[in-house]
Coordinates of C-alpha atoms in Angstrom, one line a residue:
M1 CA -17.2 -10.2 -14.3
L2 CA -19.6 -7.2 -14.5
V3 CA -17.5 -5.2 -12.0
G4 CA -14.3 -6.0 -14.0
F5 CA -16.0 -5.0 -17.3
S6 CA -17.3 -1.7 -15.8
F7 CA -13.6 -0.5 -15.7
A8 CA -13.1 -1.2 -19.4
R9 CA -13.1 2.6 -20.3
T10 CA -11.0 3.8 -17.3
G11 CA -7.6 2.7 -18.6
R12 CA -6.3 5.7 -20.6
N13 CA -2.7 4.7 -20.7
L14 CA -0.2 2.2 -19.1
R15 CA 0.1 4.3 -15.9
S16 CA -3.7 4.3 -15.3
F17 CA -4.2 0.7 -16.5
F18 CA -1.3 -0.8 -14.4
A19 CA -0.8 1.7 -11.6
G20 CA -4.2 3.4 -11.1
G21 CA -2.7 6.7 -12.0
E22 CA -0.5 6.4 -8.9
A23 CA -3.3 7.7 -6.8
V24 CA -5.0 4.5 -5.3
P25 CA -6.2 5.0 -1.7
W26 CA -3.8 3.1 0.6
F27 CA -6.6 1.1 2.4
I28 CA -7.8 -0.2 -1.0
G29 CA -4.2 -1.1 -1.9
G30 CA -3.7 -2.8 1.4
L31 CA -6.8 -5.0 1.1
S32 CA -5.9 -5.8 -2.5
L33 CA -2.4 -6.8 -1.4
F34 CA -3.9 -9.0 1.3
M35 CA -6.3 -10.7 -1.1
S36 CA -3.6 -10.9 -3.9
F37 CA -1.4 -12.9 -1.4
F38 CA -4.3 -15.1 -0.4
S39 CA -5.9 -17.9 -2.5
A40 CA -7.8 -21.1 -2.3
G41 CA -4.3 -22.6 -1.9
T42 CA -4.5 -21.3 1.7
F43 CA -7.5 -23.6 2.3
V44 CA -6.1 -26.5 0.4
A45 CA -2.3 -26.4 1.3
W46 CA -2.4 -24.8 4.7
G47 CA -5.7 -26.4 5.5
S48 CA -4.0 -29.8 4.8
I49 CA -1.2 -28.9 7.3
A50 CA -3.8 -27.6 9.8
Y51 CA -5.7 -31.0 9.6
Q52 CA -2.5 -33.0 10.0
Y53 CA -0.3 -31.0 12.4
G54 CA -2.7 -28.4 13.9
W55 CA -1.6 -24.9 15.2
V56 CA 1.8 -24.9 13.3
S57 CA -0.3 -24.0 10.2
V58 CA -1.1 -20.7 12.0
T59 CA 2.6 -20.2 12.9
I60 CA 3.7 -20.7 9.3
Q61 CA 1.3 -17.9 8.2
W62 CA 2.3 -15.5 10.9
T63 CA 5.7 -15.4 9.1
M64 CA 3.7 -13.4 6.5
C65 CA 2.9 -10.8 9.1
I66 CA 6.6 -10.4 9.9
G67 CA 7.3 -9.9 6.2
G68 CA 4.6 -7.3 6.0
L69 CA 6.0 -5.3 9.0
V70 CA 9.6 -5.3 7.6
T71 CA 8.2 -4.3 4.2
G72 CA 6.2 -1.4 5.7
L73 CA 9.2 -0.2 7.6
Y74 CA 11.9 -0.3 5.0
L75 CA 10.9 -1.7 1.6
A76 CA 7.6 -0.3 0.5
P77 CA 8.6 3.4 0.8
K78 CA 11.9 2.6 -1.0
W79 CA 9.9 1.1 -4.0
K80 CA 7.7 4.2 -4.1
A81 CA 10.7 6.5 -4.0
T82 CA 12.1 4.9 -7.2
G83 CA 9.3 6.4 -9.3
N84 CA 9.2 3.3 -11.5
L85 CA 6.0 1.7 -12.9
T86 CA 7.2 -1.9 -12.4
A87 CA 9.9 -3.6 -10.5
A88 CA 11.4 -4.7 -13.8
E89 CA 11.7 -1.1 -14.8
F90 CA 13.7 -0.4 -11.7
I91 CA 16.0 -3.4 -12.3
K92 CA 16.7 -2.1 -15.8
E93 CA 17.7 1.3 -14.6
R94 CA 19.6 0.1 -11.6
L95 CA 21.3 -3.2 -12.8
G96 CA 21.1 -3.0 -16.6
D97 CA 19.2 -4.5 -19.6
K98 CA 20.8 -7.9 -19.4
V99 CA 19.8 -8.4 -15.8
Q100 CA 16.3 -7.1 -16.5
K101 CA 15.7 -9.6 -19.3
A102 CA 17.0 -12.5 -17.3
F103 CA 14.8 -11.6 -14.3
I104 CA 11.8 -11.0 -16.6
Y105 CA 11.9 -14.4 -18.1
V106 CA 12.5 -16.2 -14.8
F107 CA 9.8 -14.1 -13.1
M108 CA 7.2 -14.7 -15.8
L109 CA 7.8 -18.5 -15.7
V110 CA 7.7 -18.7 -11.9
S111 CA 4.6 -16.6 -11.7
L112 CA 2.8 -18.8 -14.2
F113 CA 3.7 -21.9 -12.1
I114 CA 2.7 -20.4 -8.8
K115 CA -0.6 -19.1 -10.1
A116 CA -1.3 -22.3 -11.9
S117 CA -1.0 -24.1 -8.5
V118 CA -3.7 -21.8 -7.0
L119 CA -5.9 -22.3 -10.0
Y120 CA -5.6 -26.0 -9.5
A121 CA -6.5 -25.7 -5.8
V122 CA -9.8 -23.9 -6.5
A123 CA -10.6 -26.2 -9.4
R124 CA -10.1 -29.2 -7.2
L125 CA -12.5 -27.7 -4.6
V126 CA -15.2 -26.9 -7.1
S127 CA -14.7 -30.2 -8.9
S128 CA -15.0 -32.2 -5.7
S129 CA -18.0 -30.3 -4.3
L130 CA -20.1 -30.2 -7.5
G131 CA -19.0 -33.6 -8.9
F132 CA -17.7 -32.2 -12.2
P133 CA -14.5 -33.5 -13.9
L134 CA -11.3 -31.6 -12.9
L135 CA -10.1 -30.8 -16.4
P136 CA -13.1 -28.8 -17.8
V137 CA -13.5 -27.1 -14.4
T138 CA -9.9 -25.9 -14.5
I139 CA -10.3 -24.6 -18.0
V140 CA -13.6 -22.8 -17.4
L141 CA -12.5 -21.2 -14.1
G142 CA -9.2 -20.1 -15.6
L143 CA -10.9 -18.4 -18.6
L144 CA -13.2 -16.5 -16.3
M145 CA -10.2 -15.3 -14.2
I146 CA -8.5 -14.0 -17.3
A147 CA -11.4 -12.2 -18.8
Y148 CA -12.0 -9.2 -16.4
T149 CA -8.2 -8.7 -15.8
A150 CA -7.6 -8.3 -19.5
V151 CA -10.4 -5.8 -19.8
G152 CA -10.3 -3.7 -16.6
G153 CA -6.7 -3.4 -15.5
L154 CA -5.5 -2.7 -11.9
W155 CA -8.7 -1.0 -10.7
A156 CA -10.8 -4.0 -11.8
V157 CA -8.5 -6.3 -9.9
M158 CA -8.5 -4.2 -6.7
V159 CA -12.2 -3.6 -6.5
T160 CA -12.9 -7.3 -7.1
D161 CA -10.2 -8.1 -4.5
I162 CA -12.2 -6.2 -1.9
L163 CA -15.5 -7.9 -2.8
Q164 CA -13.7 -11.2 -2.5
F165 CA -12.4 -10.2 0.9
V166 CA -15.9 -9.4 2.1
I167 CA -17.5 -12.6 0.7
L168 CA -14.7 -14.8 2.1
T169 CA -14.8 -13.2 5.5
A170 CA -18.5 -13.6 5.7
A171 CA -18.3 -17.3 4.8
I172 CA -15.5 -18.0 7.3
L173 CA -17.4 -16.3 10.1
I174 CA -20.4 -18.5 9.3
I175 CA -18.4 -21.7 9.2
I176 CA -16.5 -21.4 12.5
P177 CA -19.5 -21.6 14.9
L178 CA -21.2 -24.3 12.9
A179 CA -18.0 -26.4 12.8
F180 CA -17.6 -26.2 16.6
G181 CA -21.3 -27.2 16.9
A182 CA -20.7 -30.2 14.7
A183 CA -17.7 -31.2 16.8
G184 CA -19.6 -31.1 20.1
G185 CA -18.4 -27.7 21.3
L186 CA -15.0 -26.1 22.2
K187 CA -14.5 -28.4 25.2
H188 CA -15.0 -31.6 23.1
F189 CA -12.6 -30.2 20.5
L190 CA -9.8 -29.5 23.0
Q191 CA -10.2 -32.9 24.7
H192 CA -10.1 -34.9 21.5
A193 CA -7.4 -33.1 19.5
P194 CA -4.3 -35.2 18.8
H195 CA -1.3 -35.0 21.1
G196 CA 0.9 -31.9 20.2
F197 CA -1.9 -30.4 18.0
F198 CA -1.5 -27.0 19.6
K199 CA 2.3 -26.9 19.5
V200 CA 3.8 -23.8 17.9
V201 CA 6.0 -26.0 15.7
N202 CA 5.2 -29.6 14.7
G203 CA 6.3 -32.4 12.4
E204 CA 8.6 -31.4 9.6
Y205 CA 7.8 -27.7 10.2
S206 CA 10.5 -26.9 12.7
W207 CA 11.8 -23.6 14.0
K208 CA 14.5 -23.8 11.4
F209 CA 11.8 -24.0 8.7
I210 CA 9.8 -21.1 10.4
F211 CA 12.9 -18.9 10.4
A212 CA 13.7 -19.6 6.8
F213 CA 10.1 -19.1 5.8
A214 CA 10.0 -15.7 7.6
L215 CA 13.1 -14.6 5.7
Y216 CA 11.5 -15.8 2.5
H217 CA 8.4 -13.8 3.2
I218 CA 10.5 -10.6 3.7
F219 CA 11.8 -11.2 0.2
Y220 CA 8.5 -12.2 -1.2
I221 CA 6.2 -9.5 0.2
G222 CA 8.9 -6.9 -0.1
G223 CA 10.1 -7.8 -3.5
N224 CA 7.6 -9.8 -5.5
W225 CA 6.8 -7.8 -8.6
T226 CA 3.0 -8.4 -8.0
F227 CA 3.1 -6.7 -4.6
V228 CA 5.6 -4.0 -5.6
Q229 CA 2.8 -2.7 -7.9
R230 CA 0.7 -2.1 -4.8
Y231 CA 3.4 0.1 -3.3
T232 CA 4.0 2.1 -6.4
S233 CA 0.3 2.8 -7.3
V234 CA -0.4 4.9 -4.2
R235 CA 0.3 8.6 -3.7
S236 CA 3.2 8.8 -1.3
R237 CA 5.9 6.8 0.5
G238 CA 3.9 7.0 3.7
S239 CA 0.9 5.5 1.9
A240 CA 3.1 2.7 0.5
S241 CA 4.1 1.8 4.1
R242 CA 0.5 1.9 5.3
V243 CA -0.4 -0.6 2.5
A244 CA 2.1 -3.1 4.0
Y245 CA 1.1 -2.4 7.6
L246 CA -2.6 -3.1 6.8
F247 CA -1.5 -6.4 5.2
A248 CA 0.5 -7.3 8.3
A249 CA -2.4 -6.4 10.7
L250 CA -4.8 -8.6 8.7
Y251 CA -2.3 -11.5 8.9
V252 CA -2.3 -11.4 12.7
I253 CA -5.9 -12.6 13.1
S254 CA -6.9 -14.1 9.8
P255 CA -4.8 -17.3 9.9
V256 CA -6.4 -18.2 13.2
L257 CA -9.9 -17.9 11.7
W258 CA -8.9 -19.7 8.5
M259 CA -7.3 -22.7 10.2
L260 CA -9.8 -23.4 12.9
P261 CA -12.3 -25.3 10.6
P262 CA -9.9 -28.0 9.3
M263 CA -8.4 -28.3 12.9
V264 CA -11.9 -28.9 14.3
Y265 CA -12.6 -31.4 11.5
R266 CA -9.7 -33.5 12.7
T267 CA -11.8 -34.3 15.8
I268 CA -14.9 -35.0 13.7
N269 CA -13.2 -37.2 11.1
P270 CA -9.6 -38.3 11.9
S271 CA -9.4 -40.8 9.0
L272 CA -8.0 -38.6 6.1
Q273 CA -4.6 -39.7 4.7
G274 CA -2.2 -38.5 2.0
L275 CA -3.6 -36.1 -0.7
D276 CA -7.1 -36.6 0.8
T277 CA -6.1 -34.2 3.6
E278 CA -6.2 -31.4 0.9
N279 CA -10.0 -31.9 1.0
A280 CA -10.3 -31.3 4.7
Y281 CA -11.7 -27.8 4.3
L282 CA -14.2 -28.8 1.7
L283 CA -15.3 -31.8 3.8
V284 CA -16.0 -29.7 6.9
C285 CA -17.9 -27.2 4.8
R286 CA -20.0 -29.9 3.3
Q287 CA -20.8 -31.4 6.7
V288 CA -21.8 -28.2 8.5
L289 CA -23.2 -25.9 5.7
P290 CA -26.6 -26.0 4.0
A291 CA -26.5 -25.9 0.2
G292 CA -26.8 -22.1 -0.2
L293 CA -24.0 -21.3 2.3
M294 CA -21.9 -24.0 0.6
G295 CA -22.2 -22.0 -2.6
L296 CA -21.1 -18.9 -0.7
I297 CA -17.9 -20.5 0.6
L298 CA -17.1 -21.9 -2.9
T299 CA -17.6 -18.5 -4.3
G300 CA -15.3 -16.9 -1.7
M301 CA -12.6 -19.5 -2.4
Y302 CA -12.9 -19.2 -6.1
F303 CA -12.8 -15.4 -6.3
S304 CA -10.0 -15.2 -3.6
T305 CA -8.0 -17.4 -5.9
S306 CA -8.9 -15.3 -8.9
A307 CA -7.7 -12.2 -6.9
S308 CA -4.3 -13.8 -6.6
A309 CA -4.1 -15.1 -10.1
N310 CA -5.5 -11.9 -11.7
T311 CA -3.0 -9.7 -9.8
A312 CA -0.1 -11.9 -11.2
L313 CA -1.5 -11.7 -14.7
N314 CA -1.9 -8.0 -14.5
V315 CA 1.8 -7.6 -13.4
V316 CA 3.2 -10.1 -15.9
S317 CA 1.2 -8.3 -18.6
A318 CA 2.5 -5.0 -17.3
V319 CA 6.1 -6.2 -17.4
F320 CA 5.8 -7.7 -20.9
T321 CA 4.0 -4.6 -22.3
N322 CA 6.1 -1.9 -20.6
D323 CA 9.5 -3.6 -20.4
I324 CA 9.7 -5.9 -23.3
Y325 CA 7.3 -4.6 -26.0
K326 CA 7.7 -0.9 -25.3
G327 CA 11.2 -1.2 -24.1
T328 CA 12.6 -3.4 -26.9
I329 CA 10.1 -4.2 -29.7
D330 CA 8.3 -0.9 -30.4
P331 CA 9.5 2.0 -28.3
R332 CA 7.4 4.5 -30.2
A333 CA 4.1 2.5 -29.8
S334 CA 1.1 4.7 -29.1
D335 CA -1.0 4.4 -25.9
K336 CA -3.8 2.8 -27.9
K337 CA -1.5 0.1 -29.3
L338 CA 0.1 -0.6 -25.9
M339 CA -3.3 -1.0 -24.3
R340 CA -4.1 -3.6 -27.0
V341 CA -0.8 -5.4 -26.4
A342 CA -1.5 -5.4 -22.6
R343 CA -4.9 -7.0 -23.0
I344 CA -3.7 -9.6 -25.6
S345 CA -0.7 -10.5 -23.4
S346 CA -3.0 -11.0 -20.4
W347 CA -4.9 -13.6 -22.3
L348 CA -1.8 -15.4 -23.6
F349 CA -0.2 -15.6 -20.1
G350 CA -3.5 -16.7 -18.7
L351 CA -3.8 -19.6 -21.1
G352 CA -0.3 -20.7 -20.1
M353 CA -1.4 -20.6 -16.5
I354 CA -4.3 -22.9 -17.3
A355 CA -2.1 -25.4 -19.2
I356 CA 0.3 -25.7 -16.2
A357 CA -2.6 -26.1 -13.7
L358 CA -3.7 -29.2 -15.6
V359 CA -0.5 -31.0 -14.8
V360 CA -0.3 -30.2 -11.0
P361 CA -2.1 -33.4 -10.0
Y362 CA 0.6 -35.4 -11.7
I363 CA 3.6 -33.9 -9.8
G364 CA 2.7 -34.6 -6.1
G365 CA -0.2 -32.2 -5.2
I366 CA -0.2 -28.5 -4.1
V367 CA 1.7 -28.5 -0.8
G368 CA 4.9 -29.9 -2.1
F369 CA 4.6 -28.0 -5.4
T370 CA 4.1 -24.6 -3.8
L371 CA 6.8 -24.9 -1.1
S372 CA 9.3 -26.3 -3.6
I373 CA 8.8 -23.4 -6.0
A374 CA 9.2 -21.0 -3.1
A375 CA 12.4 -22.7 -1.9
V376 CA 14.0 -23.0 -5.3
T377 CA 13.2 -19.6 -6.8
G378 CA 12.2 -17.2 -4.0
G379 CA 15.7 -16.1 -2.8
P380 CA 17.5 -16.0 -6.1
L381 CA 14.7 -14.0 -7.8
L382 CA 13.6 -11.6 -5.1
A383 CA 16.7 -10.9 -2.9
P384 CA 19.0 -9.1 -5.4
P385 CA 16.5 -6.4 -6.5
I386 CA 15.6 -5.7 -2.8
W387 CA 19.3 -5.5 -2.0
A388 CA 19.8 -3.1 -4.9
L389 CA 17.2 -0.7 -3.4
F390 CA 19.8 0.0 -0.6
S391 CA 23.2 -0.9 -2.0
R392 CA 25.5 1.5 -3.8
R393 CA 27.8 -1.3 -4.8
L394 CA 25.8 -4.1 -6.3
T395 CA 26.4 -4.4 -10.1
G396 CA 24.4 -6.1 -12.8
K397 CA 27.1 -8.6 -13.5
A398 CA 27.4 -9.7 -9.9
T399 CA 23.6 -10.0 -9.7
L400 CA 23.5 -12.4 -12.7
Y401 CA 26.3 -14.5 -11.2
M402 CA 24.6 -14.8 -7.8
M403 CA 21.2 -15.5 -9.3
G404 CA 22.7 -18.2 -11.5
V405 CA 24.7 -19.8 -8.7
S406 CA 21.7 -19.8 -6.3
L407 CA 19.3 -21.3 -8.8
S408 CA 21.8 -23.9 -9.8
V409 CA 22.5 -25.0 -6.2
N410 CA 18.8 -25.0 -5.3
L411 CA 17.9 -27.1 -8.4
F412 CA 20.8 -29.5 -7.7
F413 CA 19.5 -30.2 -4.1
K414 CA 15.9 -30.4 -5.3
I415 CA 16.2 -32.5 -8.5
F416 CA 19.7 -33.9 -9.2
L417 CA 20.9 -34.9 -5.7
P418 CA 17.8 -37.2 -5.0
F419 CA 18.2 -38.7 -8.5
I420 CA 22.0 -39.4 -8.1
S421 CA 22.2 -40.5 -4.5
G422 CA 18.6 -40.8 -3.2
I423 CA 19.3 -38.1 -0.6
T424 CA 16.5 -35.6 -0.2
L425 CA 16.6 -32.5 1.9
N426 CA 13.8 -32.1 4.5
R427 CA 11.4 -29.2 4.2
A428 CA 13.3 -27.0 6.6
D429 CA 16.7 -27.6 5.0
E430 CA 15.3 -27.1 1.5
M431 CA 13.8 -23.7 2.5
F432 CA 16.9 -22.7 4.5
V433 CA 19.3 -23.3 1.6
G434 CA 16.9 -21.7 -0.9
V435 CA 16.6 -18.4 0.8
G436 CA 19.8 -18.4 2.9
L437 CA 22.3 -18.9 0.1
P438 CA 21.4 -15.7 -1.9
F439 CA 21.5 -13.7 1.3
I440 CA 24.9 -15.0 2.2
L441 CA 26.3 -14.3 -1.3
L442 CA 24.9 -10.8 -1.3
T443 CA 26.4 -10.1 2.1
L444 CA 29.8 -11.4 1.2
Y445 CA 29.8 -9.3 -2.0
E446 CA 28.8 -6.2 -0.1
V447 CA 31.6 -6.6 2.4
Y448 CA 34.2 -7.2 -0.3
T449 CA 33.2 -4.2 -2.4
W450 CA 32.9 -2.0 0.8
S451 CA 36.4 -2.9 1.8
S452 CA 37.7 -2.0 -1.6
G453 CA 35.8 1.3 -1.7
R454 CA 33.8 0.5 -4.9
T455 CA 30.6 2.3 -6.0
S456 CA 28.6 0.9 -8.9
E457 CA 28.4 3.2 -12.0
Q458 CA 24.9 1.9 -12.5
Y459 CA 23.9 3.3 -9.1
I460 CA 25.2 6.8 -10.0
R461 CA 23.4 6.6 -13.4
L462 CA 20.2 5.7 -11.5
K463 CA 20.3 8.8 -9.4
V464 CA 20.4 10.9 -12.5
L465 CA 17.6 9.1 -14.2
T466 CA 15.4 9.3 -11.0
A467 CA 15.8 13.1 -10.9
E468 CA 15.0 13.5 -14.6
R469 CA 11.9 11.3 -14.2
K470 CA 10.6 13.4 -11.3
M471 CA 11.0 16.5 -13.4
Q472 CA 9.3 14.9 -16.4
H473 CA 6.4 13.6 -14.4
A474 CA 5.8 17.0 -12.9
L475 CA 5.6 18.5 -16.4
T476 CA 3.2 15.7 -17.8
A477 CA 0.9 15.8 -14.7
T478 CA -1.5 18.1 -16.4
P479 CA -4.8 19.3 -14.7
E480 CA -6.7 17.2 -17.2
E481 CA -4.7 14.0 -16.3
K482 CA -5.2 14.7 -12.6
A483 CA -8.9 15.1 -13.1
E484 CA -9.1 11.8 -15.0
V485 CA -7.2 10.0 -12.2
E486 CA -9.6 11.5 -9.6
K487 CA -12.6 10.5 -11.7
Q488 CA -11.3 6.9 -11.9
N489 CA -10.9 6.8 -8.1
Q490 CA -14.4 8.1 -7.5
F491 CA -15.8 5.5 -9.9
G492 CA -13.9 2.8 -8.1
L493 CA -15.2 3.8 -4.7
R494 CA -18.8 3.9 -6.0
M495 CA -18.4 0.5 -7.5
I496 CA -17.2 -0.9 -4.2
A497 CA -20.2 0.6 -2.4
F498 CA -22.7 -0.7 -4.9
S499 CA -21.1 -4.2 -5.0
L500 CA -21.0 -4.5 -1.2
A501 CA -24.7 -3.4 -0.9
F502 CA -25.5 -6.0 -3.6
I503 CA -23.7 -8.7 -1.7
A504 CA -25.6 -7.8 1.5
L505 CA -28.9 -8.1 -0.5
L506 CA -27.9 -11.6 -1.8
L507 CA -27.1 -12.7 1.8
Y508 CA -30.5 -11.5 3.0
I509 CA -32.1 -13.5 0.3
L510 CA -29.9 -16.5 1.0
S511 CA -30.9 -16.4 4.7
L512 CA -34.5 -17.1 3.7
F513 CA -33.5 -20.5 2.3
T514 CA -31.0 -21.7 5.0
A515 CA -32.1 -24.4 7.4
K516 CA -29.5 -23.3 10.0
G517 CA -27.5 -20.2 10.7
A518 CA -30.1 -17.8 9.2
L519 CA -29.7 -15.3 12.1
L520 CA -25.9 -15.3 11.7
V521 CA -26.2 -14.7 7.9
N522 CA -28.6 -11.8 8.5
A523 CA -26.2 -10.2 11.1
I524 CA -23.3 -10.5 8.7
A525 CA -25.4 -9.1 5.8
T526 CA -26.3 -6.1 7.9
L527 CA -22.7 -5.5 8.8
I528 CA -21.7 -5.6 5.1
L529 CA -24.5 -3.1 4.3
L530 CA -23.2 -0.7 6.9
V531 CA -19.6 -1.1 5.6
S532 CA -20.9 -0.2 2.1
L533 CA -21.7 3.3 3.4
I534 CA -18.0 4.0 4.0
P535 CA -16.8 4.0 0.3
F536 CA -20.1 5.7 -0.7
T537 CA -19.5 8.5 1.7
V538 CA -15.8 9.0 0.7
A539 CA -16.7 9.1 -3.0
R540 CA -19.5 11.6 -2.3
K541 CA -17.1 13.9 -0.3
K542 CA -14.6 13.7 -3.1
R543 CA -17.2 14.7 -5.6
H544 CA -18.5 17.7 -3.5
K545 CA -14.9 18.8 -2.9
K546 CA -14.3 18.8 -6.7
I547 CA -17.5 20.8 -7.3
E548 CA -16.4 23.4 -4.7
N549 CA -13.0 23.7 -6.2

C-alpha cells in the first residue's frame, strides 16, 4: 500500500499514468508481465490439477511459454510500432468506432469475471488458513487491491509486481525442500506417486487440449489488452520483444517449482476429493511451514493475485478513460479531469470485480470457471485485433460478424446444448472450438479477400494516422516532459531497491522465530539483499549521467 501511494504524484497525464511515459525499462516490464499473468489461481486451479493428475499441470503452463515466444517474435514489436496508448485505441483507428465500442464492452465484462475468479482464489486461501468467513475476506482483500492502483497508476502496479515476484519466489523456494522432507524424500515421492502421475498429458487434459490451449495463449499473451500495455510502455520495438522473451524464459522453470508442492502432497495425503483439491497447496503449506513462514506464503499468494487484478483494473480504467470518456463523452477534458476520472473508474470497476468474486463458489469453483471463460471468449475477443496488426484486408464489419458468430457458437456449446440435449463438450473440445473457430473464420476471410484483390480503406487510413501521430509525438516530447519521465523512472528504481532491502530485513527477523528452515530463510534473505543493489546502482548511474549532461 505504501509503495503504491508513493507514486501518487508521479502521474502527470494519461501517458505517464497508464504507460509510464513509454520509457519503462524492459526487464521491469517483463517481470511485471509475468506477475500480471500469474495469480493465486495458479496455486488453486493448477495446484488442484497437479494434485489430481500430476505433471500435466506443468505441461499446461508450458503453453504459456510458447505464447510468450511467439509474442516476442512477432506480436510485441507490432503493438509497439502502432504508437497507440491502448489496444482499444488501435482497434478504433484500424477497425472503426463501432468495433471498438463492441470490443470495449466485451473486454471490460470478461476482465471483471476473470479477475473476480483470482480474487476468489486468494480469498479462499486466506479464509481457510485464518478461519475467517469467505465473504468479508473477499471484500476486504478486494478493497486493498483497488486502493493503490487507483492512486499510483502503472508504475505503482509494476513496482509492487516485482516485490510480489520476490516474496513469492522466496516462499516457494522455502516450501519445496520442506515438502520433500515431510514426504520422506525424493525416492519415497517417486515410489508412492500414482500410476501415470508423471505423464506429459493425463486425464481430460489431452494433446488436443494442450494444442488448443497453446493457440489460446498466443492470442492471450499477444493480444490481451492488459499485456499489450506492457509492450507499448517501453522505449522501442526491441524492448517490447525482450519483455515477452523474459516472460517466456520465466515460464520454462517456474511451473516446475510451483507444481511440485501439491504433487508431493498427493503422496502425503491422497484423500482429497472434488473442490477440496483446490486446497491442496494450502494444506501442504500448513503441514510443512511454521507460522511465520505460513504468513509469508499467504502474503506472496495474495499480492501475486493483486498484481494480476491490479493490472487488469489499470487497463480497464485506461480503456474507459482514454477511449470512452475522452473519446466520446468529453474530448476536451483537461489532464487533471482525466486523472480524476481514471481513479474513480478504477474504484468502480474494482467494486464490480468484488461483487462477481462473491458468486464464484456458487457456479462450480475456479477451475471450471476460469477455463470456460477462456474457451468461450478468448478466441473471439483476442484473435481479430492480432490479425488486424498484420492484415491489409480485414474490415470492421467483418470483424464484428466473426466475433458475433464465434461468441454465439461458443455459448451455444457451453450453455444451450447441454440444456437442450444433455450433451456437454469435454475440456479439450470446448477449448478447441473456442479458439479454433475464430482462427478458421479469419483465415477463410483473408483468402477470400486476397483472391478478390481487396484492401481495407481502414488500413490505408491507419497508415496516415500513424505517420501523423509520430510527427505530433516528436513535437510534444519536450525536454521538460523527457526529464519528468526520467525522474519517474529513477524514483521507481529507488523504490524497488528500498522495498527489496526491507523484505530482506523482514526475512532476517522472521528467521529468528522459525522452528525449522531458519538457515534457508537467511540464505534467501541475503540473496534478496544482494539483488536490491542492482536497481539501486542503475538508478544512481542514471542520476550521475543526468548531472553530467
